[in-house]
Amino acid sequence: QVRVVESGGGSVQAGGSLELSCEASGMIFSLPAMRWYRQAPGKERELVAQITSGGSTDYADSVKGRFTIFRGDAKNTVYLHMNSLKPEDTAVYYCNALGYSRPGARPDLDEWGQGTQVTVSS
């Protein structure tokens, strides 16, 4: 089994910063991609940022230039540093880990954390 745990959410005023962290643990061989999603009330879950094992990153247009995704020194950890936060960034943020539970297997991991709330006030 694999466990994904996010932390670091909270409340901040517009223009402020927060950093989210995510750690995946358990039966993991490799995680070629780790992603952050968010879901605001009444809206669909959207992809915010992705990072591959090679370090390539992608961002939603709405967060480009403000958010940075990076992997931690500890294995299977990922962070999302958020600057210049706006009220529209308010959402529950979820970490998603994609990969393999053992060598030679097909990709069989698509694991989610429980989410962490980010609230930005104007």
PDB file of C-alpha atoms in Angstrom:
ATOM      1  CA  GLN A   1       0.000   0.000   0.000  1.00  0.00           C
ATOM      2  CA  VAL A   2       1.003   3.576  -0.607  1.00  0.00           C
ATOM      3  CA  ARG A   3       0.244   6.561   1.579  1.00  0.00           C
ATOM      4  CA  VAL A   4       0.348  10.170   0.391  1.00  0.00           C
ATOM      5  CA  VAL A   5       0.294  12.922   2.986  1.00  0.00           C
ATOM      6  CA  GLU A   6       0.120  16.660   2.321  1.00  0.00           C
ATOM      7  CA  SER A   7       0.829  19.446   4.776  1.00  0.00           C
ATOM      8  CA  GLY A   8       1.434  23.169   4.847  1.00  0.00           C
ATOM      9  CA  GLY A   9      -1.959  24.611   4.011  1.00  0.00           C
ATOM     10  CA  GLY A  10      -3.424  27.521   5.889  1.00  0.00           C
ATOM     11  CA  SER A  11      -4.866  30.995   5.639  1.00  0.00           C
ATOM     12  CA  VAL A  12      -3.006  33.945   4.180  1.00  0.00           C
ATOM     13  CA  GLN A  13      -3.785  37.390   2.862  1.00  0.00           C
ATOM     14  CA  ALA A  14      -3.647  38.174  -0.820  1.00  0.00           C
ATOM     15  CA  GLY A  15      -0.082  38.700  -1.946  1.00  0.00           C
ATOM     16  CA  GLY A  16       1.279  36.322   0.643  1.00  0.00           C
ATOM     17  CA  SER A  17       3.099  33.013   0.290  1.00  0.00           C
ATOM     18  CA  LEU A  18       2.625  29.439   1.397  1.00  0.00           C
ATOM     19  CA  GLU A  19       4.545  26.240   0.816  1.00  0.00           C
ATOM     20  CA  LEU A  20       2.858  22.860   0.615  1.00  0.00           C
ATOM     21  CA  SER A  21       4.674  19.597   1.102  1.00  0.00           C
ATOM     22  CA  CYS A  22       3.810  16.057   0.100  1.00  0.00           C
ATOM     23  CA  GLU A  23       5.374  12.755   1.020  1.00  0.00           C
ATOM     24  CA  ALA A  24       4.540   9.404  -0.513  1.00  0.00           C
ATOM     25  CA  SER A  25       5.504   6.265   1.375  1.00  0.00           C
ATOM     26  CA  GLY A  26       4.946   2.536   1.237  1.00  0.00           C
ATOM     27  CA  MET A  27       5.376   0.033  -1.564  1.00  0.00           C
ATOM     28  CA  ILE A  28       6.967   2.357  -4.123  1.00  0.00           C
ATOM     29  CA  PHE A  29       9.646   1.519  -6.653  1.00  0.00           C
ATOM     30  CA  SER A  30       9.596   4.825  -8.478  1.00  0.00           C
ATOM     31  CA  LEU A  31       7.403   7.840  -9.030  1.00  0.00           C
ATOM     32  CA  PRO A  32       8.150   9.286 -12.464  1.00  0.00           C
ATOM     33  CA  ALA A  33       5.608  12.034 -11.945  1.00  0.00           C
ATOM     34  CA  MET A  34       4.171  13.873  -8.992  1.00  0.00           C
ATOM     35  CA  ARG A  35       1.421  16.411  -9.331  1.00  0.00           C
ATOM     36  CA  TRP A  36      -0.482  19.017  -7.388  1.00  0.00           C
ATOM     37  CA  TYR A  37      -4.170  19.493  -8.077  1.00  0.00           C
ATOM     38  CA  ARG A  38      -6.674  21.810  -6.475  1.00  0.00           C
ATOM     39  CA  GLN A  39     -10.419  21.925  -6.131  1.00  0.00           C
ATOM     40  CA  ALA A  40     -12.371  25.029  -5.221  1.00  0.00           C
ATOM     41  CA  PRO A  41     -15.945  24.835  -3.921  1.00  0.00           C
ATOM     42  CA  GLY A  42     -18.350  24.146  -6.754  1.00  0.00           C
ATOM     43  CA  LYS A  43     -15.564  23.625  -9.273  1.00  0.00           C
ATOM     44  CA  GLU A  44     -13.881  20.623 -10.830  1.00  0.00           C
ATOM     45  CA  ARG A  45     -10.486  19.468  -9.682  1.00  0.00           C
ATOM     46  CA  GLU A  46      -7.758  21.042 -11.799  1.00  0.00           C
ATOM     47  CA  LEU A  47      -4.103  20.249 -12.369  1.00  0.00           C
ATOM     48  CA  VAL A  48      -1.891  22.961 -10.913  1.00  0.00           C
ATOM     49  CA  ALA A  49       1.635  21.663 -11.451  1.00  0.00           C
ATOM     50  CA  GLN A  50       3.590  18.553 -12.324  1.00  0.00           C
ATOM     51  CA  ILE A  51       7.196  17.488 -11.949  1.00  0.00           C
ATOM     52  CA  THR A  52       8.859  14.441 -13.463  1.00  0.00           C
ATOM     53  CA  SER A  53      11.696  12.391 -12.059  1.00  0.00           C
ATOM     54  CA  GLY A  54      13.969  14.160 -14.536  1.00  0.00           C
ATOM     55  CA  GLY A  55      12.989  17.527 -13.142  1.00  0.00           C
ATOM     56  CA  SER A  56      10.750  18.724 -15.964  1.00  0.00           C
ATOM     57  CA  THR A  57       7.900  20.906 -14.758  1.00  0.00           C
ATOM     58  CA  ASP A  58       4.559  22.062 -16.105  1.00  0.00           C
ATOM     59  CA  TYR A  59       2.135  24.579 -14.688  1.00  0.00           C
ATOM     60  CA  ALA A  60      -1.416  25.696 -15.204  1.00  0.00           C
ATOM     61  CA  ASP A  61      -1.513  29.073 -16.931  1.00  0.00           C
ATOM     62  CA  SER A  62      -3.229  30.570 -13.904  1.00  0.00           C
ATOM     63  CA  VAL A  63      -0.227  29.899 -11.636  1.00  0.00           C
ATOM     64  CA  LYS A  64       2.736  30.315 -13.988  1.00  0.00           C
ATOM     65  CA  GLY A  65       5.291  32.697 -12.578  1.00  0.00           C
ATOM     66  CA  ARG A  66       3.793  32.495  -9.100  1.00  0.00           C
ATOM     67  CA  PHE A  67       4.002  28.805  -8.113  1.00  0.00           C
ATOM     68  CA  THR A  68       7.049  26.562  -8.130  1.00  0.00           C
ATOM     69  CA  ILE A  69       6.995  22.788  -7.848  1.00  0.00           C
ATOM     70  CA  PHE A  70      10.145  20.982  -6.789  1.00  0.00           C
ATOM     71  CA  ARG A  71      11.209  17.624  -5.416  1.00  0.00           C
ATOM     72  CA  GLY A  72      12.721  17.364  -1.991  1.00  0.00           C
ATOM     73  CA  ASP A  73      15.987  15.742  -1.007  1.00  0.00           C
ATOM     74  CA  ALA A  74      14.053  12.975   0.693  1.00  0.00           C
ATOM     75  CA  LYS A  75      12.821  10.360  -1.703  1.00  0.00           C
ATOM     76  CA  ASN A  76       9.254  10.669  -2.919  1.00  0.00           C
ATOM     77  CA  THR A  77       8.677  14.148  -1.591  1.00  0.00           C
ATOM     78  CA  VAL A  78       7.432  17.131  -3.534  1.00  0.00           C
ATOM     79  CA  TYR A  79       6.753  20.730  -2.616  1.00  0.00           C
ATOM     80  CA  LEU A  80       4.642  23.520  -4.042  1.00  0.00           C
ATOM     81  CA  HIS A  81       5.857  26.997  -3.219  1.00  0.00           C
ATOM     82  CA  MET A  82       3.143  29.566  -3.837  1.00  0.00           C
ATOM     83  CA  ASN A  83       3.873  33.280  -4.117  1.00  0.00           C
ATOM     84  CA  SER A  84       1.648  36.273  -4.817  1.00  0.00           C
ATOM     85  CA  LEU A  85      -1.404  34.341  -3.728  1.00  0.00           C
ATOM     86  CA  LYS A  86      -4.804  35.519  -4.902  1.00  0.00           C
ATOM     87  CA  PRO A  87      -8.275  34.868  -3.493  1.00  0.00           C
ATOM     88  CA  GLU A  88      -8.972  32.700  -6.525  1.00  0.00           C
ATOM     89  CA  ASP A  89      -6.211  30.346  -5.373  1.00  0.00           C
ATOM     90  CA  THR A  90      -8.434  29.340  -2.477  1.00  0.00           C
ATOM     91  CA  ALA A  91      -9.025  25.594  -2.727  1.00  0.00           C
ATOM     92  CA  VAL A  92      -8.210  22.217  -1.295  1.00  0.00           C
ATOM     93  CA  TYR A  93      -4.847  21.187  -2.709  1.00  0.00           C
ATOM     94  CA  TYR A  94      -4.174  17.530  -3.417  1.00  0.00           C
ATOM     95  CA  CYS A  95      -0.945  15.698  -4.100  1.00  0.00           C
ATOM     96  CA  ASN A  96      -0.988  12.920  -6.697  1.00  0.00           C
ATOM     97  CA  ALA A  97       1.778  10.363  -7.112  1.00  0.00           C
ATOM     98  CA  LEU A  98       2.105   8.350 -10.328  1.00  0.00           C
ATOM     99  CA  GLY A  99       4.446   5.438 -10.824  1.00  0.00           C
ATOM    100  CA  TYR A 100       5.405   1.867 -10.153  1.00  0.00           C
ATOM    101  CA  SER A 101       5.148  -0.323  -7.094  1.00  0.00           C
ATOM    102  CA  ARG A 102       7.882  -2.688  -8.297  1.00  0.00           C
ATOM    103  CA  PRO A 103      10.457  -2.923 -11.084  1.00  0.00           C
ATOM    104  CA  GLY A 104       9.302  -4.328 -14.387  1.00  0.00           C
ATOM    105  CA  ALA A 105       5.639  -3.671 -13.664  1.00  0.00           C
ATOM    106  CA  ARG A 106       3.314  -1.513 -15.674  1.00  0.00           C
ATOM    107  CA  PRO A 107       2.504   1.804 -14.063  1.00  0.00           C
ATOM    108  CA  ASP A 108       0.207   0.796 -11.241  1.00  0.00           C
ATOM    109  CA  LEU A 109       0.362   3.681  -8.800  1.00  0.00           C
ATOM    110  CA  ASP A 110      -2.064   6.585  -8.988  1.00  0.00           C
ATOM    111  CA  GLU A 111      -2.221   7.674  -5.375  1.00  0.00           C
ATOM    112  CA  TRP A 112      -3.873  10.691  -3.763  1.00  0.00           C
ATOM    113  CA  GLY A 113      -3.506  12.451  -0.480  1.00  0.00           C
ATOM    114  CA  GLN A 114      -6.353  13.678   1.672  1.00  0.00           C
ATOM    115  CA  GLY A 115      -5.861  17.301   0.662  1.00  0.00           C
ATOM    116  CA  THR A 116      -4.854  20.450   2.487  1.00  0.00           C
ATOM    117  CA  GLN A 117      -6.904  23.643   2.589  1.00  0.00           C
ATOM    118  CA  VAL A 118      -5.471  26.909   1.293  1.00  0.00           C
ATOM    119  CA  THR A 119      -7.503  30.030   1.951  1.00  0.00           C
ATOM    120  CA  VAL A 120      -6.501  33.420   0.561  1.00  0.00           C
ATOM    121  CA  SER A 121      -8.357  36.474   1.816  1.00  0.00           C
ATOM    122  CA  SER A 122      -8.560  39.790   0.009  1.00  0.00           C
TER     123      SER A 122
END
